[in-house]
XYZ file of C-alpha atoms in Angstrom:
488
model
C 106.011 124.865 70.795
C 107.546 124.340 74.251
C 108.985 120.836 74.537
C 110.299 121.312 78.070
C 108.295 119.525 80.748
C 106.869 122.116 83.161
C 108.123 122.352 86.734
C 105.297 121.481 89.116
C 104.246 123.554 92.142
C 105.058 121.777 95.398
C 101.433 120.990 96.209
C 100.916 119.380 92.822
C 103.923 117.149 93.511
C 102.227 116.401 96.841
C 98.886 115.540 95.187
C 100.545 113.138 92.742
C 101.645 110.903 95.638
C 99.000 111.680 98.279
C 97.100 108.456 97.614
C 100.211 106.510 98.557
C 99.610 107.705 102.144
C 96.458 105.593 102.311
C 97.979 102.657 100.472
C 100.850 102.591 102.949
C 98.399 103.048 105.842
C 96.842 99.743 104.830
C 100.189 98.118 104.085
C 101.523 99.156 107.508
C 98.498 97.676 109.247
C 99.162 94.475 107.365
C 102.885 94.439 108.183
C 102.395 95.094 111.885
C 99.421 92.799 112.430
C 99.344 89.907 109.950
C 101.813 87.789 111.947
C 99.697 88.527 115.009
C 96.440 87.617 113.243
C 97.790 84.435 111.692
C 99.390 83.385 115.010
C 96.035 83.860 116.749
C 94.403 81.812 114.000
C 96.886 78.943 114.527
C 100.074 79.544 112.495
C 103.440 78.507 113.996
C 106.735 80.407 113.645
C 107.982 78.350 110.700
C 104.761 78.720 108.701
C 104.564 82.477 109.312
C 107.380 83.089 106.834
C 105.613 80.880 104.294
C 102.333 82.784 104.659
C 104.217 86.036 104.129
C 105.461 84.710 100.793
C 102.091 85.726 99.380
C 103.239 89.371 99.267
C 106.375 89.041 97.111
C 104.811 86.396 94.880
C 101.936 88.753 94.122
C 104.404 91.556 93.432
C 106.450 89.335 91.162
C 103.416 88.446 89.063
C 101.340 91.601 89.133
C 103.646 94.608 88.944
C 105.238 93.881 85.527
C 101.812 93.136 84.035
C 100.250 96.277 85.504
C 103.309 98.300 84.468
C 103.083 97.160 80.876
C 99.327 97.682 80.762
C 99.557 101.185 82.220
C 102.245 102.119 79.666
C 99.683 101.409 76.952
C 96.581 102.829 78.676
C 95.154 106.223 77.751
C 91.557 106.906 78.798
C 89.476 109.573 80.525
C 91.154 108.869 83.891
C 94.596 108.911 82.351
C 97.393 106.385 82.169
C 98.194 105.282 85.733
C 95.157 106.430 87.708
C 92.729 103.693 86.558
C 94.983 101.012 88.050
C 95.560 102.953 91.271
C 91.799 103.306 91.764
C 90.978 99.662 90.986
C 93.719 98.390 93.294
C 92.536 100.608 96.145
C 88.970 99.309 96.000
C 90.119 95.675 95.991
C 92.579 96.265 98.852
C 89.861 97.947 100.908
C 87.649 94.892 100.484
C 90.421 92.577 101.665
C 91.093 94.776 104.688
C 87.459 94.587 105.737
C 87.222 90.809 105.331
C 90.576 89.539 106.655
C 90.158 90.259 110.384
C 86.716 88.683 110.180
C 88.115 85.310 109.115
C 86.513 83.473 112.091
C 83.053 84.473 110.782
C 83.628 82.378 107.663
C 84.387 79.134 109.503
C 81.422 77.418 107.815
C 83.078 78.024 104.428
C 86.700 77.222 105.241
C 89.207 77.153 108.091
C 89.754 80.689 109.449
C 93.521 80.508 108.884
C 93.004 79.544 105.225
C 90.486 82.352 104.762
C 92.921 84.775 106.405
C 95.644 83.646 104.009
C 93.341 84.201 101.018
C 92.483 87.715 102.189
C 96.203 88.367 102.673
C 96.664 87.340 99.037
C 93.856 89.671 97.943
C 95.315 92.605 99.885
C 98.818 92.011 98.609
C 97.671 91.653 95.024
C 95.691 94.877 95.313
C 98.479 96.820 97.023
C 100.780 95.778 94.195
C 98.286 97.028 91.613
C 98.584 100.415 93.350
C 102.324 100.473 94.049
C 103.667 100.269 90.527
C 101.477 102.971 88.930
C 102.261 105.346 91.813
C 106.003 104.942 91.186
C 105.512 105.503 87.470
C 103.146 108.447 88.000
C 105.944 110.392 89.694
C 108.299 109.602 86.817
C 105.617 110.672 84.313
C 104.565 113.914 85.978
C 107.746 115.239 87.611
C 110.566 116.654 85.431
C 114.134 115.441 85.922
C 115.077 118.555 87.905
C 112.439 117.659 90.535
C 113.051 113.906 90.646
C 114.736 113.866 94.061
C 111.900 116.057 95.391
C 109.196 113.880 93.827
C 110.389 110.615 95.307
C 111.260 112.253 98.639
C 107.717 113.624 98.939
C 106.409 110.170 98.085
C 108.620 108.694 100.797
C 107.339 111.290 103.280
C 103.695 110.498 102.519
C 104.333 106.770 102.639
C 105.779 107.133 106.111
C 103.025 109.409 107.397
C 100.571 106.695 106.391
C 102.754 104.030 107.944
C 102.958 105.892 111.265
C 99.194 106.169 111.576
C 98.581 102.633 110.404
C 101.183 101.079 112.688
C 100.088 102.839 115.860
C 96.333 102.581 115.304
C 95.670 99.283 117.170
C 97.583 100.644 120.179
C 95.510 103.850 120.106
C 92.263 101.912 119.817
C 93.246 99.867 122.864
C 94.594 102.600 125.106
C 92.329 105.497 124.098
C 89.143 103.950 122.724
C 89.273 101.087 125.211
C 88.950 98.223 122.732
C 90.293 94.836 123.807
C 93.712 93.920 122.372
C 93.676 90.226 123.298
C 92.139 87.293 121.482
C 91.560 83.667 122.361
C 92.957 81.084 119.901
C 91.018 81.153 116.640
C 89.822 84.751 117.084
C 91.103 88.249 116.226
C 91.389 91.083 118.759
C 88.653 93.763 118.428
C 91.267 96.541 118.312
C 92.811 94.928 115.231
C 89.438 94.420 113.533
C 88.486 98.090 113.895
C 91.961 99.236 112.845
C 91.493 97.412 109.546
C 88.054 99.019 109.030
C 89.532 102.488 109.561
C 92.488 101.636 107.328
C 90.203 100.665 104.448
C 88.409 104.004 104.741
C 91.611 106.063 104.763
C 92.986 104.055 101.835
C 90.016 104.782 99.607
C 89.765 108.433 100.618
C 93.389 109.300 99.927
C 93.483 107.457 96.600
C 90.376 109.308 95.468
C 92.177 112.564 96.332
C 95.056 111.730 93.974
C 92.713 110.486 91.249
C 90.629 113.657 91.230
C 93.364 116.208 92.021
C 95.965 114.985 89.512
C 95.540 115.430 85.773
C 97.897 113.275 83.752
C 99.365 114.623 80.530
C 97.588 113.923 77.265
C 99.449 111.453 75.011
C 100.684 114.185 72.681
C 101.957 116.348 75.549
C 103.614 113.397 77.252
C 105.354 112.396 74.012
C 106.559 115.966 73.457
C 107.903 116.371 77.015
C 109.670 113.013 76.948
C 111.037 113.349 73.407
C 108.967 110.441 72.070
C 107.037 109.921 68.902
C 103.317 110.472 69.267
C 101.255 107.452 70.227
C 99.837 107.127 66.719
C 103.299 107.380 65.135
C 105.056 104.999 67.509
C 106.205 102.047 65.448
C 108.508 100.664 68.121
C 109.078 96.948 67.699
C 107.214 94.839 70.239
C 109.527 92.804 72.376
C 108.756 89.833 74.603
C 108.950 89.994 78.357
C 112.109 87.913 78.670
C 113.912 90.071 76.136
C 112.979 93.127 78.177
C 114.473 91.474 81.256
C 117.609 90.460 79.376
C 118.137 93.978 77.990
C 117.357 95.902 81.165
C 119.638 98.893 81.832
C 122.897 98.153 83.661
C 121.880 100.496 86.484
C 118.865 98.286 87.188
C 121.027 95.172 87.399
C 123.446 96.853 89.800
C 120.630 98.156 91.976
C 119.201 94.629 92.082
C 122.086 93.509 94.308
C 121.429 96.339 96.755
C 117.721 95.593 96.693
C 118.293 91.909 97.385
C 120.114 92.440 100.660
C 117.937 95.341 101.855
C 114.573 93.684 101.140
C 115.787 90.362 102.564
C 116.344 92.262 105.814
C 113.008 94.085 105.691
C 111.069 90.858 105.170
C 112.656 89.312 108.250
C 111.814 92.406 110.297
C 108.161 92.420 109.269
C 107.673 88.716 109.913
C 109.683 88.180 113.088
C 109.721 91.404 115.130
C 106.574 90.361 117.005
C 107.837 86.947 118.170
C 111.357 88.351 118.672
C 110.333 91.026 121.155
C 107.703 88.814 122.788
C 110.446 86.308 123.614
C 113.389 88.642 124.165
C 111.686 91.575 125.896
C 108.490 90.203 127.451
C 110.199 86.949 128.430
C 107.590 84.627 126.885
C 109.094 81.187 126.372
C 109.430 80.175 122.712
C 107.322 77.070 123.366
C 104.211 79.283 123.448
C 104.726 79.946 119.727
C 104.466 76.222 118.963
C 100.854 75.137 118.192
C 101.782 71.514 118.972
C 102.918 72.461 122.466
C 99.809 74.602 122.986
C 97.628 71.675 121.882
C 99.247 69.416 124.486
C 99.045 72.117 127.171
C 95.347 72.515 126.479
C 95.099 76.179 127.482
C 97.306 79.235 127.199
C 97.832 80.977 130.564
C 96.239 84.406 130.885
C 99.583 86.103 131.498
C 100.987 84.640 128.243
C 97.939 85.868 126.309
C 98.314 89.316 127.877
C 102.047 89.433 127.100
C 101.447 88.503 123.466
C 98.776 91.172 123.146
C 100.992 93.845 124.718
C 103.963 92.855 122.574
C 101.794 92.895 119.467
C 100.694 96.438 120.276
C 104.302 97.486 120.912
C 105.318 96.209 117.475
C 102.879 98.787 116.128
C 104.613 101.449 118.237
C 108.044 100.412 116.956
C 106.897 100.306 113.340
C 105.275 103.714 113.824
C 108.541 104.960 115.344
C 110.674 103.933 112.366
C 108.077 105.485 110.071
C 108.211 108.750 112.042
C 111.990 108.829 111.738
C 111.696 107.949 108.048
C 109.187 110.749 107.493
C 111.470 113.280 109.200
C 114.492 112.087 107.243
C 112.486 112.250 104.009
C 112.124 116.008 104.492
C 115.907 116.381 104.224
C 116.565 113.495 101.852
C 116.339 115.407 98.572
C 118.673 118.150 99.759
C 121.164 115.651 101.177
C 121.137 113.691 97.922
C 121.658 116.876 95.898
C 124.542 117.927 98.171
C 126.419 114.687 98.871
C 125.212 112.450 96.046
C 122.604 109.730 96.039
C 125.034 106.858 96.539
C 126.674 108.337 99.625
C 123.339 109.110 101.278
C 121.855 105.749 100.277
C 124.794 103.667 101.578
C 125.088 105.626 104.833
C 121.375 105.153 105.472
C 121.604 101.394 104.984
C 124.541 101.178 107.406
C 122.451 102.888 110.088
C 119.599 100.468 109.397
C 121.854 97.436 109.717
C 123.297 98.654 113.011
C 119.768 99.279 114.235
C 118.753 95.658 113.655
C 121.876 94.276 115.274
C 121.336 96.430 118.371
C 118.036 94.607 119.047
C 120.222 91.996 120.676
C 121.326 94.297 123.504
C 117.854 95.618 124.367
C 116.779 92.797 126.632
C 116.198 94.436 130.038
C 112.677 93.335 131.030
C 112.277 95.460 134.183
C 109.050 97.510 133.920
C 109.031 101.223 133.178
C 106.223 103.771 133.141
C 105.922 105.474 129.753
C 103.945 108.571 128.832
C 103.033 108.360 125.137
C 101.046 111.618 125.197
C 97.857 109.734 124.401
C 98.070 107.448 127.428
C 100.324 106.208 130.214
C 101.412 102.573 129.986
C 103.790 100.255 131.775
C 106.062 98.288 129.467
C 109.408 96.480 129.837
C 112.458 98.730 129.765
C 113.816 96.720 126.844
C 110.775 97.616 124.762
C 111.455 101.325 125.313
C 115.124 100.783 124.434
C 114.087 99.455 121.018
C 112.841 102.888 119.982
C 116.462 103.990 119.500
C 117.368 101.306 116.908
C 114.256 102.409 115.033
C 116.039 105.682 114.213
C 118.501 103.809 112.021
C 115.822 101.537 110.608
C 113.662 104.549 109.728
C 116.512 106.350 107.967
C 117.245 103.205 105.948
C 113.563 102.762 105.099
C 113.248 106.339 103.816
C 116.273 105.837 101.577
C 115.006 102.473 100.300
C 111.698 104.059 99.313
C 113.280 106.922 97.382
C 116.892 106.470 96.309
C 116.671 103.346 94.110
C 113.818 104.858 92.092
C 115.514 108.247 91.780
C 118.711 106.503 90.610
C 116.821 104.243 88.221
C 114.385 106.711 86.628
C 117.053 108.497 84.608
C 118.247 105.218 83.096
C 114.828 104.144 81.780
C 113.285 104.865 78.354
C 110.320 107.159 79.000
C 107.875 105.135 76.908
C 108.619 101.991 78.932
C 108.860 103.421 82.444
C 105.853 101.439 83.675
C 106.971 98.021 82.491
C 110.545 98.539 83.671
C 109.382 99.790 87.063
C 107.275 96.628 87.216
C 110.257 94.471 86.295
C 112.302 96.331 88.900
C 109.840 95.017 91.473
C 111.485 91.620 90.906
C 114.305 93.063 92.989
C 111.794 93.638 95.792
C 109.898 90.367 95.462
C 112.674 87.813 94.877
C 114.673 88.575 98.051
C 111.480 88.314 100.078
C 110.702 84.952 98.496
C 114.210 83.750 99.319
C 113.801 84.995 102.885
C 110.403 83.333 103.168
C 111.774 79.979 102.029
C 114.901 80.083 104.183
C 114.332 82.243 107.264
C 111.885 79.857 108.931
C 114.268 76.922 108.435
C 117.224 78.925 109.765
C 115.189 80.082 112.749
C 114.051 76.585 113.701
C 117.170 74.551 112.808
C 120.015 76.972 113.544
C 118.564 79.261 116.213
C 116.091 76.788 117.787
C 113.192 79.270 117.402
C 114.982 82.067 119.278
C 113.612 84.819 117.061
C 115.928 87.649 118.132
C 118.825 85.952 116.309
C 117.102 86.143 112.944
C 116.772 89.919 113.431
C 120.566 90.093 113.757
C 120.832 88.219 110.439
C 118.678 90.991 108.947
C 121.176 93.555 110.238
C 124.105 91.826 108.574
C 122.151 91.667 105.318
C 121.477 95.414 105.444
C 125.194 96.118 105.878
C 125.894 94.027 102.767
C 123.378 96.183 100.885
C 125.290 99.304 101.901
C 128.508 97.929 100.412
C 126.725 97.028 97.170
C 125.536 100.627 96.657
C 129.052 101.728 95.689
C 129.024 99.357 92.697
C 125.997 101.109 91.149
C 126.718 103.408 88.213
C 124.025 106.005 87.583
C 123.177 106.937 84.013
C 120.905 109.475 82.328
C 119.621 108.576 78.878
C 117.672 110.532 76.301
C 113.948 109.985 76.587
C 113.669 108.185 73.279
C 113.812 104.454 73.811
C 116.462 102.529 71.960
C 115.700 99.577 69.732
C 117.103 97.200 72.350
C 115.205 98.453 75.379
C 111.838 99.287 73.870
C 108.952 96.887 73.921
C 105.682 95.806 75.384
C 104.555 92.683 77.133
C 102.876 90.375 74.680
């Protein structure tokens, strides 16, 4: 009997992660447009960071539970696929409802409804994220691990490119309006979310029907485990699992803290930062109290906010393009120079990219040909494409390297629950950023949003330093008495 896990053809590795393209399509739409939607519905700069706390809180709660459940699930769809499919359907529903928040004004305030749909989307995305990470670890042998997570990173970024740029395309090609009066959502954003929900469901269905997970007996044989019926591993409580997590996970947690702290700030504050710094919109127009006293928002301010919001999609698409390109070479670079060297170097480039936002402030207009349309934007906005190279390289590494470094240190029968626990290192820094960034922005930087982007750059550089303190470790597949267990 052959106990060696088979090497997968490239296209099967591709199919395993293809659904993540659609999940990230939806997540990118959310990242690029939620601040815009909530601002249009009445949120101020300080409260934006608090609304965005929904995402990491959902990840903190959901991913360990889903991870533990998927470790113990074996049915006709497999082990991970049932959760991926359920999460995709729920996320699609949230994407359809969120931009229509003003239609539900008779039930509750549009901003509150928007926040609830944000919670639904984030919860659902998190149901998908964790099983996708574990599915690669389950299906791909150790010799293909760098390839598996690099392909996943590539697909994630293809989805992110399309999702980020979609509202801009709908405005400049399809002719949909990209502006909204207070309390409403721009038509281009509404239709982008409809399209995103469709792509999300279609790509997830592709993975579900084109990937066949191993039967329990085969999985146990390939991973060196006892069979499911013979497994008498002692059940261990959640907190004991956290306390006995592998050392590699603890060391990676420091890197994750600084890198995800930076990412959270970027997602929340890029829109107001470039609207102020590049389009020259005074910070007072991000204060609902000032707008209430003013009575109306001038047409040129509304137009500038709409154009800046679209350009955020372009910038987020740009860093995803660069991340997708870098992902093609990431596995080979990691095999050649080592994961730590590639990971740290990537984070340095990301940090420098954020910091260079500060010097991209020339607001003189420039005519830009984006292949799909010709537009006139501030020169500073075009300049920001170059920092996105570094940000994209860092993003590709963040999506792949921590998981490739961690997978070898995890017991195979508890990959799901430990991957879920590892999401604490994604969620907690975002929660810290959400609770502190708004205060820092208002009290220290007096709502000048570009300065908080520089803080993100410094944080990313700290993450790069922390990489060199991580010690990678490969363990035998059989879980030890101390690290085995299930959530009770």
